[in-house]
Coordinates of C-alpha atoms and ligand atoms in Angstrom, one line a residue:
M91 CA 80.7 72.5 48.2
S92 CA 82.3 73.7 45.3
D93 CA 82.0 72.1 41.9
C94 CA 85.7 71.6 41.2
K95 CA 86.2 69.1 44.2
K96 CA 87.1 65.5 43.4
I97 CA 85.3 62.3 43.9
Y98 CA 87.5 59.5 45.2
F99 CA 86.9 55.5 45.2
A100 CA 88.7 52.7 47.2
S101 CA 87.9 49.3 48.3
D102 CA 89.1 46.1 49.6
I103 CA 90.9 47.3 52.6
H104 CA 89.9 44.4 54.7
L105 CA 90.6 46.2 58.0
G106 CA 91.3 43.6 60.7
A107 CA 92.2 40.9 58.6
R108 CA 94.7 38.3 59.8
F109 CA 96.3 38.0 56.4
H110 CA 97.8 41.8 56.7
A111 CA 101.1 41.6 58.2
D112 CA 100.3 44.6 60.2
S113 CA 96.7 45.4 60.2
L114 CA 97.1 48.5 62.3
A115 CA 99.7 49.9 59.9
V116 CA 97.3 49.4 57.2
E117 CA 94.5 51.3 59.0
K118 CA 97.0 54.2 59.7
K119 CA 98.0 54.2 56.2
F120 CA 94.4 54.4 54.9
V121 CA 93.8 57.2 57.2
R122 CA 97.0 59.1 56.0
W123 CA 95.3 58.7 52.7
L124 CA 92.0 60.1 53.9
D125 CA 94.0 63.0 55.2
S126 CA 95.7 63.5 52.1
I127 CA 92.6 64.0 50.0
K128 CA 90.2 65.8 52.5
S129 CA 91.0 69.3 51.2
S130 CA 90.2 68.2 47.5
A131 CA 87.3 65.7 48.2
Q132 CA 83.5 66.3 47.8
A133 CA 82.7 62.6 48.1
I134 CA 84.2 59.3 48.7
Y135 CA 82.9 56.2 47.7
L136 CA 84.2 53.0 49.6
L137 CA 83.3 50.1 47.3
G138 CA 83.1 47.3 50.0
D139 CA 85.1 44.9 52.0
I140 CA 86.3 47.9 54.0
F141 CA 86.4 45.6 57.1
D142 CA 87.5 42.3 56.8
Y143 CA 84.4 41.2 59.0
W144 CA 81.7 43.5 60.6
F145 CA 78.6 42.5 62.2
E146 CA 76.8 45.0 64.3
Y147 CA 74.3 43.9 66.9
K148 CA 71.7 46.3 68.1
Y149 CA 73.6 47.7 70.9
V150 CA 77.0 46.6 70.3
V151 CA 79.7 46.8 67.5
P152 CA 83.1 45.1 66.5
R153 CA 86.0 46.7 68.8
G154 CA 88.8 48.4 66.8
Y155 CA 89.1 50.6 63.7
T156 CA 89.0 53.9 66.0
R157 CA 91.4 55.7 63.9
F158 CA 89.7 54.8 60.5
L159 CA 86.1 55.6 62.1
G160 CA 87.3 58.9 63.8
K161 CA 88.8 60.2 60.4
L162 CA 85.5 59.1 58.5
A163 CA 83.4 61.1 61.2
E164 CA 85.9 64.2 60.7
L165 CA 85.6 64.2 57.0
S166 CA 81.9 63.8 57.2
D167 CA 81.4 66.5 59.6
S168 CA 83.4 68.8 57.4
G169 CA 80.7 68.0 54.7
I170 CA 82.4 65.3 52.5
E171 CA 79.6 62.8 51.7
I172 CA 80.9 59.4 52.6
H173 CA 79.4 56.3 50.8
L174 CA 79.9 52.8 52.0
F175 CA 79.0 49.8 49.8
I176 CA 78.5 46.7 51.6
G177 CA 81.2 43.9 50.2
N178 CA 81.1 40.3 50.6
H179 CA 82.9 40.5 54.0
D180 CA 81.1 43.4 55.7
I181 CA 77.5 42.7 54.5
W182 CA 76.2 43.5 58.0
M183 CA 76.6 47.2 58.5
F184 CA 73.3 48.5 59.5
D185 CA 72.2 51.6 61.1
Y186 CA 75.3 52.3 63.3
L187 CA 77.6 54.0 60.9
P188 CA 74.8 56.2 59.3
Q189 CA 73.8 57.3 62.6
E190 CA 77.3 57.7 64.2
I191 CA 79.0 59.0 61.0
G192 CA 76.4 60.1 58.6
A193 CA 77.6 57.6 56.0
I194 CA 75.3 56.6 53.4
I195 CA 75.3 52.8 52.9
H196 CA 74.5 51.1 49.7
R197 CA 73.5 47.4 49.6
E198 CA 73.1 47.3 45.8
P199 CA 74.7 48.6 42.8
L200 CA 74.3 52.4 42.4
T201 CA 73.9 54.3 39.2
V202 CA 74.7 57.9 39.9
D203 CA 75.8 61.2 37.9
L204 CA 79.2 62.5 39.2
L205 CA 80.6 65.6 37.8
G206 CA 78.9 65.3 34.7
K207 CA 79.2 61.6 33.7
R208 CA 77.1 58.7 34.8
F209 CA 78.5 56.0 36.8
F210 CA 77.5 52.2 37.6
L211 CA 79.1 51.4 41.2
G212 CA 79.1 48.2 43.1
H213 CA 81.4 46.0 45.1
G214 CA 81.4 43.5 42.1
D215 CA 80.3 40.3 43.9
E216 CA 76.8 41.1 43.1
V217 CA 77.3 40.4 39.4
D218 CA 79.6 37.4 39.9
N219 CA 77.9 34.4 38.6
R220 CA 81.0 32.1 38.3
S221 CA 80.7 30.1 41.4
R222 CA 77.2 28.5 42.4
S223 CA 78.4 27.9 45.9
F224 CA 79.5 31.7 46.3
Q225 CA 76.1 32.8 45.0
F226 CA 74.4 30.3 47.5
L227 CA 76.3 31.8 50.4
R228 CA 75.6 35.5 49.2
K229 CA 72.0 34.6 49.5
I230 CA 72.2 33.1 52.8
F231 CA 74.3 36.1 54.1
H232 CA 72.0 38.5 52.6
N233 CA 69.0 37.0 54.0
K234 CA 67.2 39.1 56.7
I235 CA 65.9 36.0 58.8
C236 CA 69.3 34.3 58.6
Q237 CA 70.8 37.6 59.8
R238 CA 68.4 37.8 62.7
L239 CA 69.3 34.2 63.7
Y240 CA 73.0 34.8 63.5
G241 CA 72.5 38.2 65.5
S242 CA 71.0 36.2 68.3
M243 CA 74.0 34.1 68.7
H244 CA 76.8 35.4 71.1
P245 CA 79.5 37.2 69.5
R246 CA 82.1 34.9 71.1
W247 CA 80.9 32.3 68.8
T248 CA 80.2 34.4 65.5
F249 CA 83.4 36.3 65.3
G250 CA 85.6 33.4 66.1
L251 CA 83.8 31.7 63.0
A252 CA 83.9 34.7 60.8
Y253 CA 87.4 35.5 61.3
G254 CA 88.4 31.8 60.5
F255 CA 86.1 31.6 57.5
S256 CA 87.5 34.9 56.1
H257 CA 91.1 33.9 56.5
S258 CA 90.6 30.8 54.7
S259 CA 88.6 32.1 51.8
R260 CA 91.0 35.0 51.1
K261 CA 94.0 32.6 51.4
A262 CA 92.4 30.6 48.8
G263 CA 91.8 33.6 46.7
L264 CA 95.3 34.9 47.0
K265 CA 96.5 31.8 45.5
R266 CA 94.6 32.1 42.3
P267 CA 97.0 32.8 39.6
E268 CA 94.6 35.6 38.1
N269 CA 95.2 37.6 41.4
Q270 CA 98.9 37.8 40.8
V271 CA 99.2 38.3 37.2
G272 CA 96.1 40.7 36.4
I273 CA 93.1 39.6 34.5
D274 CA 92.3 38.9 31.0
E275 CA 89.5 40.8 29.2
S276 CA 88.0 38.0 27.4
S277 CA 87.5 36.0 30.9
E278 CA 87.0 38.8 33.3
Y279 CA 83.3 38.5 34.3
L280 CA 83.1 42.4 35.3
A281 CA 84.1 43.2 31.7
S282 CA 81.6 40.7 30.3
F283 CA 78.9 42.2 32.8
A284 CA 79.7 45.7 31.9
K285 CA 79.5 45.0 28.2
E286 CA 76.2 43.4 28.5
Y287 CA 74.9 46.0 30.7
L288 CA 75.9 48.6 28.0
K289 CA 73.7 47.2 25.4
T290 CA 70.6 48.3 27.5
N291 CA 72.4 51.0 29.3
P292 CA 74.6 52.8 26.8
D293 CA 74.7 56.0 28.8
I294 CA 77.0 54.7 31.6
N295 CA 80.3 56.4 31.3
F296 CA 82.4 54.6 34.2
F297 CA 81.7 51.1 35.6
I298 CA 83.8 50.9 38.9
F299 CA 84.0 47.9 41.0
G300 CA 86.1 46.4 43.8
H301 CA 86.4 42.9 44.9
R302 CA 88.6 41.5 42.5
H303 CA 91.9 42.7 44.2
V304 CA 93.3 44.1 40.8
M305 CA 94.1 47.3 39.4
Y306 CA 92.4 47.3 35.9
D307 CA 91.2 49.9 33.5
L308 CA 89.7 49.1 30.3
M309 CA 87.9 51.0 27.7
L310 CA 84.7 49.3 26.8
S311 CA 83.6 51.7 23.9
K312 CA 84.3 55.3 22.8
S313 CA 82.1 56.7 25.8
S314 CA 82.5 53.9 28.5
R315 CA 85.1 52.6 30.6
L316 CA 85.5 50.1 33.3
L317 CA 87.9 50.4 36.4
I318 CA 88.6 48.0 39.1
T319 CA 90.0 49.6 42.4
G320 CA 92.9 47.2 43.5
D321 CA 93.2 46.6 47.2
W322 CA 94.7 47.8 50.4
I323 CA 96.8 44.4 50.7
Q324 CA 99.1 44.6 47.9
F325 CA 98.4 47.9 45.9
F326 CA 97.1 50.5 48.5
S327 CA 95.3 51.7 45.3
Y328 CA 92.5 54.4 44.9
I329 CA 90.7 56.1 41.8
E330 CA 90.2 60.0 41.5
W331 CA 87.7 61.6 39.4
D332 CA 88.0 65.4 38.8
G333 CA 85.2 65.7 36.1
E334 CA 87.8 65.5 33.4
E335 CA 90.4 62.9 34.1
M336 CA 90.0 59.5 35.9
R337 CA 93.1 58.2 37.4
L338 CA 93.9 54.9 39.1
E339 CA 96.7 55.4 41.5
E340 CA 98.7 53.8 44.2
F341 CA 99.2 55.8 47.7
E342 CA 102.6 56.3 48.4
G343 CA 102.2 58.3 51.7
Ligands
LIG587 MN1 85.3 41.3 48.0

């Protein structure tokens, strides 16, 4: 891969979500975006909540998403690195996508050097300490034994439950005023987290997160910046890094 190729970031596509007016249209639009970047991308980081719900069993995976998965496979086969971060909706991606597509799954935030700068990447829920009940659920969802028990239930029960749960939690989320008017630096927990983290890790140049469903770009210091990817519900947004410029854009295709 040549060094001049770019790195892309996106998150919170929530494929399959009932709150998309037309989930298939969103999938097709996301595939058009992947097509539009395939000749310039060297790596794509999908920072979580790619699927609104994903639980894979040992021999069975959720139906749907064939265009998206096919396009990821094509890009991966052409030599583009595909990185998938688990979000808080698609925690249960295991070995299927690595085996089938060659995707690299990240279950924890990642510090990585990309085109000469140091990045701290995560979905954004890992460092969300605002709600105790959220952290409690997060622990259960990430627990191996709970995952095994859940995996032993028939999908007929688990999928129905999960889609209902996702629908109600997102509906509640969309009603929060912060999601409509953007976020305020002094109360934004990801900004507080990044500033605190910089004290012990001053070499991080870019913090990039998803999860918040806002497009956000904040200088934290002379050499450090925080970006939040937006989503594919209202913004159809992504981030492009070419080694010199960092752009937060909306896809119009
Ligand atoms: Mn999320």
